[in-house]
Coordinates of C-alpha atoms in Angstrom, one line a residue:
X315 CA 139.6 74.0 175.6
X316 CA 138.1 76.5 178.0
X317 CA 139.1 80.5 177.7
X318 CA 142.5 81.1 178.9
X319 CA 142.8 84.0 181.4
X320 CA 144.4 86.4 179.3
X321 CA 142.4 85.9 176.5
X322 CA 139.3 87.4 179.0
X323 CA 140.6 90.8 179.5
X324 CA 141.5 91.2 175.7
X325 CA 138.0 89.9 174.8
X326 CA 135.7 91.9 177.0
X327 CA 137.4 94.9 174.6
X328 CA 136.2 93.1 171.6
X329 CA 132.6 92.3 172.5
X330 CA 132.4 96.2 173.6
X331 CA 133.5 97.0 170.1
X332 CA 131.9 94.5 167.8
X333 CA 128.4 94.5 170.3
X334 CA 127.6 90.8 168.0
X335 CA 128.5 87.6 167.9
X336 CA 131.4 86.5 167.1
X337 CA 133.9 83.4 166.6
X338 CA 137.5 83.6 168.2
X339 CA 140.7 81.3 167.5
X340 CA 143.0 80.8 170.0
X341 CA 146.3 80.1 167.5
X342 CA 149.0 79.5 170.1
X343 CA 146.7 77.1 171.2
X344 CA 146.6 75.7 167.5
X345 CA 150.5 75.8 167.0
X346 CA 151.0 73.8 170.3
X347 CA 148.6 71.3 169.3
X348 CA 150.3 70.5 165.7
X349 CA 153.5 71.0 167.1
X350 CA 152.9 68.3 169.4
X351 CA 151.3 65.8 167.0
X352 CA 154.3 66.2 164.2
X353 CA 156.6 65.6 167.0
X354 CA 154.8 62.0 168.2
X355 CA 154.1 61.1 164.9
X356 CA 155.6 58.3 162.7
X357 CA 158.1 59.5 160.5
X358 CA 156.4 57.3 157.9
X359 CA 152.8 59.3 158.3
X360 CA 152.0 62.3 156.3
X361 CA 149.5 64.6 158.0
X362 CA 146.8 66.5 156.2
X363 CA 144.3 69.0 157.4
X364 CA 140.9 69.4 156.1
X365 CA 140.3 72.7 154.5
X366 CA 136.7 72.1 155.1
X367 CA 136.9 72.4 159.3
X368 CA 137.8 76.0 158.4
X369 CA 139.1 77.7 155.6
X370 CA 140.2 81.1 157.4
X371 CA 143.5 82.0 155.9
X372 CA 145.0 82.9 159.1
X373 CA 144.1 78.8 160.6
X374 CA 145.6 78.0 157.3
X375 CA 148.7 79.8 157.2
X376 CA 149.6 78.2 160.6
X377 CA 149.5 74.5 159.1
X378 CA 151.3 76.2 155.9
X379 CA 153.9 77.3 158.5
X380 CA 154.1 74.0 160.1
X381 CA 154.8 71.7 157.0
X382 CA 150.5 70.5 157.2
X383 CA 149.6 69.5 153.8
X384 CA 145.9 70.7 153.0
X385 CA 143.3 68.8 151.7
X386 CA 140.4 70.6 149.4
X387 CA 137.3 69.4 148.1
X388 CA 136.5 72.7 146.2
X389 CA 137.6 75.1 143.7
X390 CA 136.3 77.7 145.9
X391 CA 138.8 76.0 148.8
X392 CA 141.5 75.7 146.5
X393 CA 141.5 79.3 145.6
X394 CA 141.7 80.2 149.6
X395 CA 144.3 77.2 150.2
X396 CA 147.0 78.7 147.3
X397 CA 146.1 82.5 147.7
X398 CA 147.3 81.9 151.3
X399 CA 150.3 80.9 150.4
X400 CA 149.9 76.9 150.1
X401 CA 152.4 75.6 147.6
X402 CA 150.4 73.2 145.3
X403 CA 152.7 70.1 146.3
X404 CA 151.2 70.1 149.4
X405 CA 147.8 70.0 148.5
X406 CA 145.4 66.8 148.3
X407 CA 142.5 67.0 146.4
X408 CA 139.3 65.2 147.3
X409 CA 135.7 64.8 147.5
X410 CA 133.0 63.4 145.3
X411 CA 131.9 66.5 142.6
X412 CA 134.9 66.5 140.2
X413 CA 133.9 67.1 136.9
X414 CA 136.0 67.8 134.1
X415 CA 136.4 71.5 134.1
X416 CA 137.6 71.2 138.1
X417 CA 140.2 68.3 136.9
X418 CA 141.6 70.7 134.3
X419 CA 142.1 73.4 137.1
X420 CA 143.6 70.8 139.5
X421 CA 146.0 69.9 136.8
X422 CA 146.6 73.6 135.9
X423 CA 147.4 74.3 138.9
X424 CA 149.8 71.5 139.5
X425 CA 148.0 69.9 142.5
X426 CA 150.2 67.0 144.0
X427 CA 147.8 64.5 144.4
X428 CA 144.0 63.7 143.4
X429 CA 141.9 61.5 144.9
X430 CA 139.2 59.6 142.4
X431 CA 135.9 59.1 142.9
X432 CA 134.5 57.5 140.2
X433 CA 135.4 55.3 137.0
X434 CA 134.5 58.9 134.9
X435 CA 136.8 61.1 137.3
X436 CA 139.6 58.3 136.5
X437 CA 138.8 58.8 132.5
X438 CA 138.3 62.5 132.1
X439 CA 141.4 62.8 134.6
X440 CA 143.8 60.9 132.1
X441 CA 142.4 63.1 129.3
X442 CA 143.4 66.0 130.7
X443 CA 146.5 64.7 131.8
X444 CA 147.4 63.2 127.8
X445 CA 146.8 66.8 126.8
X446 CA 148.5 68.7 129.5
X447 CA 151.8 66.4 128.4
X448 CA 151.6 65.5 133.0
X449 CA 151.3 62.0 134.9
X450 CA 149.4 63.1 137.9
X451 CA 149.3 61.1 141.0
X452 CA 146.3 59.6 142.2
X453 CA 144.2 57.5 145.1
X454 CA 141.1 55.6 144.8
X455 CA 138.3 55.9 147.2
X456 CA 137.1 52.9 148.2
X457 CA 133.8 52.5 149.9
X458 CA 133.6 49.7 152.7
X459 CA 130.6 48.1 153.5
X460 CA 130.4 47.8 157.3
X461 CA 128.4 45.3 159.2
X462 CA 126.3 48.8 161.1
X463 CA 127.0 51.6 162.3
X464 CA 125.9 55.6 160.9
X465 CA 128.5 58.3 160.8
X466 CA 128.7 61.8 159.1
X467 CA 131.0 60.1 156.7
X468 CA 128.7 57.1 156.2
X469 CA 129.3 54.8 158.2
X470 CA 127.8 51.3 156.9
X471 CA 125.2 53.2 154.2
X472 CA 125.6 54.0 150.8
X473 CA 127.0 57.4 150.4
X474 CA 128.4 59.3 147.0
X475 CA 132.3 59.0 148.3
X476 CA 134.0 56.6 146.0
X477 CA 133.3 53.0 145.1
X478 CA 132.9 49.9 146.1
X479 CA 135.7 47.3 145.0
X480 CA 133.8 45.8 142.6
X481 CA 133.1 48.7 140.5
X482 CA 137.0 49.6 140.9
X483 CA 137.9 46.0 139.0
X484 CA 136.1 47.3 136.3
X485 CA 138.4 50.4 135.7
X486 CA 139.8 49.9 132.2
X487 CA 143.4 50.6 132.8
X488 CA 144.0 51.0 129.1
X489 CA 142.2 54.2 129.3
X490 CA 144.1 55.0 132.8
X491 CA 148.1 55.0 131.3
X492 CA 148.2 58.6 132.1
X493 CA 147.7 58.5 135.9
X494 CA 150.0 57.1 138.2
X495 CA 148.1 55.3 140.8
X496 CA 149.6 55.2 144.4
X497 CA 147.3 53.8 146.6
X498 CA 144.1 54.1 148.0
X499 CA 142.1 56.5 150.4
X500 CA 139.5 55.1 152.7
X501 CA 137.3 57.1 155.1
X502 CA 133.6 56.8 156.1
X503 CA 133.4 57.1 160.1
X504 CA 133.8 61.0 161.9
X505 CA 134.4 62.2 165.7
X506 CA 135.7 59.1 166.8
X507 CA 136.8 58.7 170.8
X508 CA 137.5 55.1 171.1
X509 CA 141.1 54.3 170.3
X510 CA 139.6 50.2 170.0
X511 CA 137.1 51.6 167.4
X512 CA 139.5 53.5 165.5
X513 CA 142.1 50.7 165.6
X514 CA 139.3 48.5 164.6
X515 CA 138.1 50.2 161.5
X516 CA 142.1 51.0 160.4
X517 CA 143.0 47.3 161.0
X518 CA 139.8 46.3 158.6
X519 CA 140.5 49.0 156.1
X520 CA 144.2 48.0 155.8
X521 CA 143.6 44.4 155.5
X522 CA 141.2 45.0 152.6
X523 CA 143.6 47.7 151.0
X524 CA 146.3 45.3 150.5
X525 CA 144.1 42.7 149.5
X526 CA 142.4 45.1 147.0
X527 CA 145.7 46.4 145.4
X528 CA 146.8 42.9 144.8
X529 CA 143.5 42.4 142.7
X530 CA 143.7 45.4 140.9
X531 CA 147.5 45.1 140.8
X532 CA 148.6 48.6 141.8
X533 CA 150.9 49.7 144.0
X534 CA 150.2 50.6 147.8
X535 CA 152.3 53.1 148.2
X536 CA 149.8 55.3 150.0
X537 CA 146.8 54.2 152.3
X538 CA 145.0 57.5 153.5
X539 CA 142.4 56.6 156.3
X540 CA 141.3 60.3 156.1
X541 CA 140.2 61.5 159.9
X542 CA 137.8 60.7 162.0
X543 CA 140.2 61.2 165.0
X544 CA 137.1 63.3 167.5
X545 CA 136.6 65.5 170.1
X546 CA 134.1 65.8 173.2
X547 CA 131.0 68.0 172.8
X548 CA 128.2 68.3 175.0
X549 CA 128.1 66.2 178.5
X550 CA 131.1 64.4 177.3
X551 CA 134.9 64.9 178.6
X552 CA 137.0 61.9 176.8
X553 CA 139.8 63.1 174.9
X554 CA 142.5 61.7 172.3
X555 CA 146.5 62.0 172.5
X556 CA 147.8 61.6 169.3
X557 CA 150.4 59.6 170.3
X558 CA 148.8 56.9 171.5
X559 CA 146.9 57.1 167.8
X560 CA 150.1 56.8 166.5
X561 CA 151.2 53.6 168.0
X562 CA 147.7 52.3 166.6
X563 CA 148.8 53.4 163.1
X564 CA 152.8 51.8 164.0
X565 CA 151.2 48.7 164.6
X566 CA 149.0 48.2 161.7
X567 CA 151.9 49.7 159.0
X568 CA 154.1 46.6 160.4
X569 CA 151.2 44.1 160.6
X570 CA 150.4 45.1 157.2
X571 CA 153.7 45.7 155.8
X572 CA 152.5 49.6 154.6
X573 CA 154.9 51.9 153.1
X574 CA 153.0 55.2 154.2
X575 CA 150.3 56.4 156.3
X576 CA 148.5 59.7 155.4
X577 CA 145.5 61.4 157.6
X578 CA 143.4 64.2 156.8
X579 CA 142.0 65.7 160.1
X580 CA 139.7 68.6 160.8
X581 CA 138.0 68.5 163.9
X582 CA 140.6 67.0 165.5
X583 CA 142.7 69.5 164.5
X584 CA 141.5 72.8 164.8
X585 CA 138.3 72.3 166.7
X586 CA 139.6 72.8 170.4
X587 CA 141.2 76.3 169.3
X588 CA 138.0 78.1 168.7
X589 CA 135.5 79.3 170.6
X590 CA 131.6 81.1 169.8
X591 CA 130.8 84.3 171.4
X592 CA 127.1 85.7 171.7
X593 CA 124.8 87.9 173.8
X594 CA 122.0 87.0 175.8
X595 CA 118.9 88.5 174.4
X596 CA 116.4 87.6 176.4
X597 CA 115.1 85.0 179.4
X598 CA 111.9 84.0 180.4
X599 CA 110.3 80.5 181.5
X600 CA 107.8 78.7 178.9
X601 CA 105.6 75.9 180.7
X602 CA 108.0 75.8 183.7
X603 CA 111.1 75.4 181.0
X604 CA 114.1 78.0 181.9
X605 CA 115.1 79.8 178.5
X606 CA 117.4 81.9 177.1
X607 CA 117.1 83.6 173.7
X608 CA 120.3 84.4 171.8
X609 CA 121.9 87.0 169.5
X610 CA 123.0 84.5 167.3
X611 CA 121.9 80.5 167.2
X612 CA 121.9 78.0 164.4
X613 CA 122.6 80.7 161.7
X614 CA 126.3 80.8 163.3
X615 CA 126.8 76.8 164.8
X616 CA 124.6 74.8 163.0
X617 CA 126.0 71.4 164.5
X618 CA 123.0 70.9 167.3
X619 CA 120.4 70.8 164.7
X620 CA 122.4 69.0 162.4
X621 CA 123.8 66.2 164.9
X622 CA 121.7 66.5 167.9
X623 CA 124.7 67.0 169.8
X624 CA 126.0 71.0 171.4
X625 CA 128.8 72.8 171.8
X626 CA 130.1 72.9 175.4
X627 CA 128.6 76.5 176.5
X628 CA 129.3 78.3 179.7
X629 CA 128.5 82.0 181.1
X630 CA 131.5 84.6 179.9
X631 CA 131.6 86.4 183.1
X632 CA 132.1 84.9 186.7
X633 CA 129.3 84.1 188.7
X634 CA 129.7 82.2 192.2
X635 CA 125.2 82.0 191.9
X636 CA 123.8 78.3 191.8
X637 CA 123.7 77.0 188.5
X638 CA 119.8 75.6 187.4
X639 CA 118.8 74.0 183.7
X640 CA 118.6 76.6 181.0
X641 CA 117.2 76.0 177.5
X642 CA 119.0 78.0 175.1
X643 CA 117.2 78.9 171.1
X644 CA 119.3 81.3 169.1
X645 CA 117.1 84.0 167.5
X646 CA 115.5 82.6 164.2
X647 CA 112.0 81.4 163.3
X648 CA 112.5 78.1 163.5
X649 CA 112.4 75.2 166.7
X650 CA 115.2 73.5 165.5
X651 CA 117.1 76.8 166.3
X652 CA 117.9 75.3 170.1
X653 CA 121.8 75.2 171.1
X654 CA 121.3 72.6 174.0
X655 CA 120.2 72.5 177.7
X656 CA 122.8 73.5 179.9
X657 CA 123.7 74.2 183.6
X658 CA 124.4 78.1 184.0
X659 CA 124.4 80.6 186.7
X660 CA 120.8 81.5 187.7
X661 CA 121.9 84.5 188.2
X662 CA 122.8 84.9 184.4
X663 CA 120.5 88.2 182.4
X664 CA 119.7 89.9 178.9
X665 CA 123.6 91.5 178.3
X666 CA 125.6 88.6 179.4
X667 CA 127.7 86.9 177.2
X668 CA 127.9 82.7 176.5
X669 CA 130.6 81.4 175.4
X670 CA 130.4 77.9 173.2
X671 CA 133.6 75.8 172.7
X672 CA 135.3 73.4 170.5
X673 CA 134.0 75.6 167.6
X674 CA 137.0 76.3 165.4
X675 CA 136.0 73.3 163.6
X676 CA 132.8 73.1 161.3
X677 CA 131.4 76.3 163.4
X678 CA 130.5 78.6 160.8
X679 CA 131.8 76.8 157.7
X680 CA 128.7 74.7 158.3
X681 CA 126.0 77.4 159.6
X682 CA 122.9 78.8 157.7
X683 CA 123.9 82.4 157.9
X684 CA 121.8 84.2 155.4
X685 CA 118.1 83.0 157.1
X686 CA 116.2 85.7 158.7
X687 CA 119.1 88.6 157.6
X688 CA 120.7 88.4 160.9
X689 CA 124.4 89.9 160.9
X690 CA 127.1 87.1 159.9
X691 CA 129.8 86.8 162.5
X692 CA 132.9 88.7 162.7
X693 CA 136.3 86.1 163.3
X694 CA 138.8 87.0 166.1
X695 CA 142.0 85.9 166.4
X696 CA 144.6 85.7 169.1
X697 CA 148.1 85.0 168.3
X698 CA 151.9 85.8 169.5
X699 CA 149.8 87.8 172.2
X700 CA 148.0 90.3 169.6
X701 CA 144.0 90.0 169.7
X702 CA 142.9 90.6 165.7
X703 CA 140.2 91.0 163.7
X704 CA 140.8 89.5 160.2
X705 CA 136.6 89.5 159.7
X706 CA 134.8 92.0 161.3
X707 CA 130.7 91.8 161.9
X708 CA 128.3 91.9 158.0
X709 CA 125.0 93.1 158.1
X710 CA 122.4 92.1 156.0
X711 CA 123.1 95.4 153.7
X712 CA 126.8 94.5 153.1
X713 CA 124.9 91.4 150.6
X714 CA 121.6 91.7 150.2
X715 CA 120.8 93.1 146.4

């Protein structure tokens, strides 16, 4: 999602005042989105978003407002998910690092459901939950071998998320009678485009779900196939509607007989309603090579280096100049600080502002702010027509000791 008109006007106020980078979140454009995917959605689906994409209270409070169950994989984002107002049956727990002191806060907190990870997580769990008097609901992960493939999640190689069915079979259940187990959560593949692909890996994971729970004899009450659901970066333009992922997931709860469907999406979800702002520092040309220097780089978005793959960028102000190929580094001490090559205005100087897209998703929740002291960067927020500034700009002296 490109900037809206009326966000411009609004915005040019904001970079005069903050004179830094900074992120902004459309969030009318975020209610319109969830609004639309509850309403195509199978009544039988339970939707989830991923604290992770990005924990900012005021994102979350729109998907509290909206009947969105969060998922955490954190103490740290389960204290931001119930100080903003989540109530703990509609919070998921996952991710791989659960020892026992974060199960007893889980349980203290009377978090709806827990996901396990391991044949420990499954004992320690149903310690806690004997002494705590509860019966806690609960998924296993299950970890898929794949025939190849690589993916953020995995993909076909050997990652820390769950286990494989085999080392599930060997779960002694009569050190488990304090759990209620309701199913099982599956999810090793991220930014997904094609709906074959995904229908592909949700046909396969289903097929060996049900064939799983009748080994281990539980119940399938639950199958959550996490995310994965993506959106187009750099040099790419495909796009998802959910409803046409929703007559995937129809068709595989009736081929499969499946009582519910749950997703947990991030990117998917948020990403399109934010935005990265930040100044041109400088330009000059390196062995024939067009480049432009940034205020802020990989300390803010971290994805190119990570991935290989940019955000979409374009100039902030209009230009009607010919575009040419422009290198773009952010401002650390480092060659993997480079954002992508892109086509700007050649007319485009030190002052001007870029503006990087699909970033309300794993933007700065996955930066590395604190290298070289730069300033970490304010969040903006637009919503109900009122531009505001929940983070403003740190410096270095706001937590360097």
């Amino acid at each position: 999602m490109y900037l809206r008109p009326e966000h411009k006007k609004k915005l040019e106020k904001v970079m005069k005042r903050l004179d830094s980078s900074f992120f902004f979140y459309d969030l009318d454009h975020l209610k319109a989105h969830l609004t639309y995917m509850d309403e195509v959605k199978d009544s039988d689906m339970k939707l989830w978003y991923a604290c992770k994409a990005n924990p900012l209270s005021a994102i979350l409070k729109i998907f509290r407002n909206l009947n969105f169950g969060v998922d955490v994989a954190s103490l740290g984002e389960l204290d931001q998910v119930l100080s903003s107002g989540v109530e703990p049956e509609d919070i998921l727990s996952t991710g791989p690092a659960k020892g026992k002191a974060y199960l007893k806060s889980l349980i203290d907190n009377e978090i709806n459901v827990i996901v396990l990870e391991s044949l420990n997580q499954a004992y320690w769990l149903d310690e806690i939950a004997k002494e705590s008097n509860v019966k806690p609901k609960v998924l296993l992960r299950v970890q898929l071998a794949w025939d190849e493939g690589k993916s953020v999640l995995g993909g076909n190689a050997i990652t820390p998320f769950g286990l494989d069915e085999s080392e599930w079979l060997k779960l002694d259940r009569s050190k488990v009678t304090h759990l209620d187990i309701q199913g099982c959560h599956v999810f090793q593949w991220g930014n997904l485009l094609e709906l074959d692909k995904l229908e592909k890996i949700w046909d396969r994971t289903a097929s060996d779900m049900v064939a799983f729970a009748s080994k281990m004899e539980i119940p399938l009450n639950i199958i959550d196939l996490g995310g994965g659901l993506g959106i187009a970066y750099e040099n790419d333009t495909r796009s998802l509607d959910f409803k046409d992922v929703t007559k995937i997931l129809q068709r595989i709860k009736e081929k499969y007989q499946l009582k519910t469907i749950w997703m947990e999406l991030g990117r998917y979800a948020v990403g399109g309603s934010g935005h990265y702002m930040t100044k041109v520092v400088d330009k000059k040309i390196v062995r024939g090579q067009n480049i432009l220097v940034l205020d802020g780089g990989i300390n803010h978005i971290a994805r190119p280096a990570l991935v290989h793959q940019g955000f979409p960028c374009e100039l902030f102000r209009d230009s009607s100049a010919p575009k040419k190929s422009f290198q773009i580094h952010g401002p650390l001490c480092t060659a993997i600080d480079m954002l992508g090559t892109f086509e700007l205005p050649e007319d485009i100087c030190e002052g001007d502002w870029l503006v990087f897209s699909q970033c309300g998703a794993y933007g700065f929740t996955e930066a590395m702010p604190f290298f070289l002291c730069h300033d970490l960067p304010a969040e903006v927020v637009y919503y109900n027509g009122d531009m505001m500034t929940p983070r403003t700009i740190k410096t270095s002296s706001d937590w360097l000791v």
